[in-house]
C-alpha cells in the first residue's frame, strides 16, 4: 500500500482508487489502514469534493519507512531471483513476464 501511495504525485489516493490499485476489497483495506494509521504510516483525509469520500495519504513516517525498506527489498530480490538465474534463464523469465503482463493489460476491467 505504501508503494502505491508513493507512486502518486501528492502521496495520496482516494480510498476506492487505492483499493482498486492494490486489488483489495474495501473491508480488508479499511482494517489495514486503521492499523497503519495507528503506527503513523498513513493518515485519513476528508475529501472536500465528496463528503462521503476519503483519501489515504502517506505520512512522513510512512515515507521514511518505505525508504528504509527499499534497499533491503532490492537486495533480497537480487539474491533470490537475479543472482540465482543464468543469463539465459533471465532472458526466458523476461519473455514469460512480458507475455503475462501483455495478457493482464488486455484483460477487461
PDB file of C-alpha atoms in Angstrom:
ATOM      1  CA  UNK A   1       0.000   0.000   0.000  1.00  0.00           C
ATOM      2  CA  UNK A   2       2.814   2.425   0.812  1.00  0.00           C
ATOM      3  CA  UNK A   3       4.352   1.812  -2.602  1.00  0.00           C
ATOM      4  CA  UNK A   4       1.043   2.614  -4.303  1.00  0.00           C
ATOM      5  CA  UNK A   5       0.835   5.864  -2.344  1.00  0.00           C
ATOM      6  CA  UNK A   6       4.420   6.849  -3.150  1.00  0.00           C
ATOM      7  CA  UNK A   7       3.666   6.280  -6.837  1.00  0.00           C
ATOM      8  CA  UNK A   8       1.226   9.227  -6.820  1.00  0.00           C
ATOM      9  CA  UNK A   9       2.483  12.817  -7.127  1.00  0.00           C
ATOM     10  CA  UNK A  10       0.912  14.016  -3.872  1.00  0.00           C
ATOM     11  CA  UNK A  11       1.260  10.744  -1.935  1.00  0.00           C
ATOM     12  CA  UNK A  12      -2.438  10.153  -1.564  1.00  0.00           C
ATOM     13  CA  UNK A  13      -5.286   8.342  -3.241  1.00  0.00           C
ATOM     14  CA  UNK A  14      -8.998   8.124  -2.737  1.00  0.00           C
ATOM     15  CA  UNK A  15      -9.882   5.094  -0.671  1.00  0.00           C
ATOM     16  CA  UNK A  16     -11.737   3.334  -3.506  1.00  0.00           C
ATOM     17  CA  UNK A  17      -8.957   4.059  -6.017  1.00  0.00           C
ATOM     18  CA  UNK A  18      -6.335   2.649  -3.656  1.00  0.00           C
ATOM     19  CA  UNK A  19      -8.432  -0.499  -3.144  1.00  0.00           C
ATOM     20  CA  UNK A  20      -8.609  -0.895  -6.922  1.00  0.00           C
ATOM     21  CA  UNK A  21      -4.887  -0.184  -7.393  1.00  0.00           C
ATOM     22  CA  UNK A  22      -3.759  -2.849  -4.934  1.00  0.00           C
ATOM     23  CA  UNK A  23      -6.682  -5.149  -5.777  1.00  0.00           C
ATOM     24  CA  UNK A  24      -8.010  -5.451  -2.233  1.00  0.00           C
ATOM     25  CA  UNK A  25     -11.584  -5.481  -1.010  1.00  0.00           C
ATOM     26  CA  UNK A  26     -12.543  -2.270   0.751  1.00  0.00           C
ATOM     27  CA  UNK A  27     -13.145  -4.028   4.094  1.00  0.00           C
ATOM     28  CA  UNK A  28      -9.641  -5.509   4.082  1.00  0.00           C
ATOM     29  CA  UNK A  29      -8.155  -2.158   3.103  1.00  0.00           C
ATOM     30  CA  UNK A  30     -10.116  -0.405   5.831  1.00  0.00           C
ATOM     31  CA  UNK A  31      -8.677  -2.700   8.520  1.00  0.00           C
ATOM     32  CA  UNK A  32      -5.142  -2.295   7.173  1.00  0.00           C
ATOM     33  CA  UNK A  33      -5.467   1.491   7.013  1.00  0.00           C
ATOM     34  CA  UNK A  34      -6.637   1.518  10.635  1.00  0.00           C
ATOM     35  CA  UNK A  35      -3.537  -0.452  11.691  1.00  0.00           C
ATOM     36  CA  UNK A  36      -1.205   1.715   9.612  1.00  0.00           C
ATOM     37  CA  UNK A  37      -2.824   4.900  10.935  1.00  0.00           C
ATOM     38  CA  UNK A  38      -2.122   3.742  14.499  1.00  0.00           C
ATOM     39  CA  UNK A  39       1.533   3.250  13.510  1.00  0.00           C
ATOM     40  CA  UNK A  40       1.636   6.735  11.951  1.00  0.00           C
ATOM     41  CA  UNK A  41       2.390   5.467   8.434  1.00  0.00           C
ATOM     42  CA  UNK A  42      -0.734   6.830   6.747  1.00  0.00           C
ATOM     43  CA  UNK A  43      -3.445   9.347   7.531  1.00  0.00           C
ATOM     44  CA  UNK A  44      -7.056   9.506   6.510  1.00  0.00           C
ATOM     45  CA  UNK A  45      -8.067  12.833   4.942  1.00  0.00           C
ATOM     46  CA  UNK A  46     -11.530  14.122   4.168  1.00  0.00           C
ATOM     47  CA  UNK A  47     -12.460  14.707   0.535  1.00  0.00           C
ATOM     48  CA  UNK A  48     -13.696  18.268   0.000  1.00  0.00           C
ATOM     49  CA  UNK A  49     -15.406  17.378  -3.292  1.00  0.00           C
ATOM     50  CA  UNK A  50     -17.310  14.418  -1.836  1.00  0.00           C
ATOM     51  CA  UNK A  51     -18.332  14.407   1.820  1.00  0.00           C
ATOM     52  CA  UNK A  52     -18.695  10.616   1.753  1.00  0.00           C
ATOM     53  CA  UNK A  53     -15.255  10.050   0.247  1.00  0.00           C
ATOM     54  CA  UNK A  54     -11.882   9.986   1.910  1.00  0.00           C
ATOM     55  CA  UNK A  55      -8.240   9.989   0.917  1.00  0.00           C
ATOM     56  CA  UNK A  56      -5.478   7.814   2.286  1.00  0.00           C
ATOM     57  CA  UNK A  57      -2.216   9.762   2.460  1.00  0.00           C
ATOM     58  CA  UNK A  58       1.280   8.583   3.258  1.00  0.00           C
ATOM     59  CA  UNK A  59       2.836  10.414   6.199  1.00  0.00           C
ATOM     60  CA  UNK A  60       6.470  11.487   6.554  1.00  0.00           C
ATOM     61  CA  UNK A  61       6.948   8.461   8.845  1.00  0.00           C
ATOM     62  CA  UNK A  62       5.467   6.242   6.132  1.00  0.00           C
ATOM     63  CA  UNK A  63       7.862   7.652   3.542  1.00  0.00           C
ATOM     64  CA  UNK A  64      10.782   7.115   5.901  1.00  0.00           C
ATOM     65  CA  UNK A  65       9.680   3.504   6.473  1.00  0.00           C
ATOM     66  CA  UNK A  66       9.384   2.678   2.774  1.00  0.00           C
ATOM     67  CA  UNK A  67      12.706   4.364   2.001  1.00  0.00           C
ATOM     68  CA  UNK A  68      14.394   2.339   4.762  1.00  0.00           C
ATOM     69  CA  UNK A  69      12.870  -0.928   3.489  1.00  0.00           C
ATOM     70  CA  UNK A  70      13.674  -0.416  -0.198  1.00  0.00           C
ATOM     71  CA  UNK A  71      17.406  -1.256  -0.188  1.00  0.00           C
ATOM     72  CA  UNK A  72      16.822  -4.487   1.755  1.00  0.00           C
ATOM     73  CA  UNK A  73      13.958  -5.435  -0.557  1.00  0.00           C
ATOM     74  CA  UNK A  74      16.054  -4.836  -3.682  1.00  0.00           C
ATOM     75  CA  UNK A  75      18.978  -6.817  -2.232  1.00  0.00           C
ATOM     76  CA  UNK A  76      16.700  -9.727  -1.331  1.00  0.00           C
ATOM     77  CA  UNK A  77      15.103  -9.861  -4.783  1.00  0.00           C
ATOM     78  CA  UNK A  78      18.534  -9.710  -6.386  1.00  0.00           C
ATOM     79  CA  UNK A  79      19.870 -12.527  -4.193  1.00  0.00           C
ATOM     80  CA  UNK A  80      16.831 -14.803  -4.518  1.00  0.00           C
ATOM     81  CA  UNK A  81      15.951 -14.201  -8.179  1.00  0.00           C
ATOM     82  CA  UNK A  82      18.523 -12.373 -10.281  1.00  0.00           C
ATOM     83  CA  UNK A  83      21.682 -13.954  -8.864  1.00  0.00           C
ATOM     84  CA  UNK A  84      20.068 -17.409  -8.819  1.00  0.00           C
ATOM     85  CA  UNK A  85      19.389 -17.458 -12.575  1.00  0.00           C
ATOM     86  CA  UNK A  86      21.721 -17.753 -15.532  1.00  0.00           C
ATOM     87  CA  UNK A  87      21.624 -15.107 -18.277  1.00  0.00           C
ATOM     88  CA  UNK A  88      19.569 -17.488 -20.456  1.00  0.00           C
ATOM     89  CA  UNK A  89      17.142 -18.160 -17.618  1.00  0.00           C
ATOM     90  CA  UNK A  90      16.776 -14.421 -17.001  1.00  0.00           C
ATOM     91  CA  UNK A  91      16.018 -13.895 -20.698  1.00  0.00           C
ATOM     92  CA  UNK A  92      13.379 -16.629 -20.538  1.00  0.00           C
ATOM     93  CA  UNK A  93      11.908 -15.091 -17.381  1.00  0.00           C
ATOM     94  CA  UNK A  94      11.757 -11.695 -19.099  1.00  0.00           C
ATOM     95  CA  UNK A  95       9.965 -13.155 -22.136  1.00  0.00           C
ATOM     96  CA  UNK A  96       7.454 -15.005 -19.964  1.00  0.00           C
ATOM     97  CA  UNK A  97       6.890 -11.971 -17.755  1.00  0.00           C
ATOM     98  CA  UNK A  98       6.239  -9.799 -20.803  1.00  0.00           C
ATOM     99  CA  UNK A  99       3.670 -12.308 -22.086  1.00  0.00           C
ATOM    100  CA  UNK A 100       1.903 -12.325 -18.729  1.00  0.00           C
ATOM    101  CA  UNK A 101       1.891  -8.528 -18.471  1.00  0.00           C
ATOM    102  CA  UNK A 102       0.519  -8.299 -22.015  1.00  0.00           C
ATOM    103  CA  UNK A 103      -2.302 -10.701 -21.077  1.00  0.00           C
ATOM    104  CA  UNK A 104      -3.058  -8.681 -17.943  1.00  0.00           C
ATOM    105  CA  UNK A 105      -3.105  -5.452 -19.936  1.00  0.00           C
ATOM    106  CA  UNK A 106      -5.645  -6.964 -22.353  1.00  0.00           C
ATOM    107  CA  UNK A 107      -7.882  -8.286 -19.565  1.00  0.00           C
ATOM    108  CA  UNK A 108     -11.168  -6.386 -19.277  1.00  0.00           C
ATOM    109  CA  UNK A 109     -11.620  -4.440 -16.009  1.00  0.00           C
TER     110      UNK A 109
END
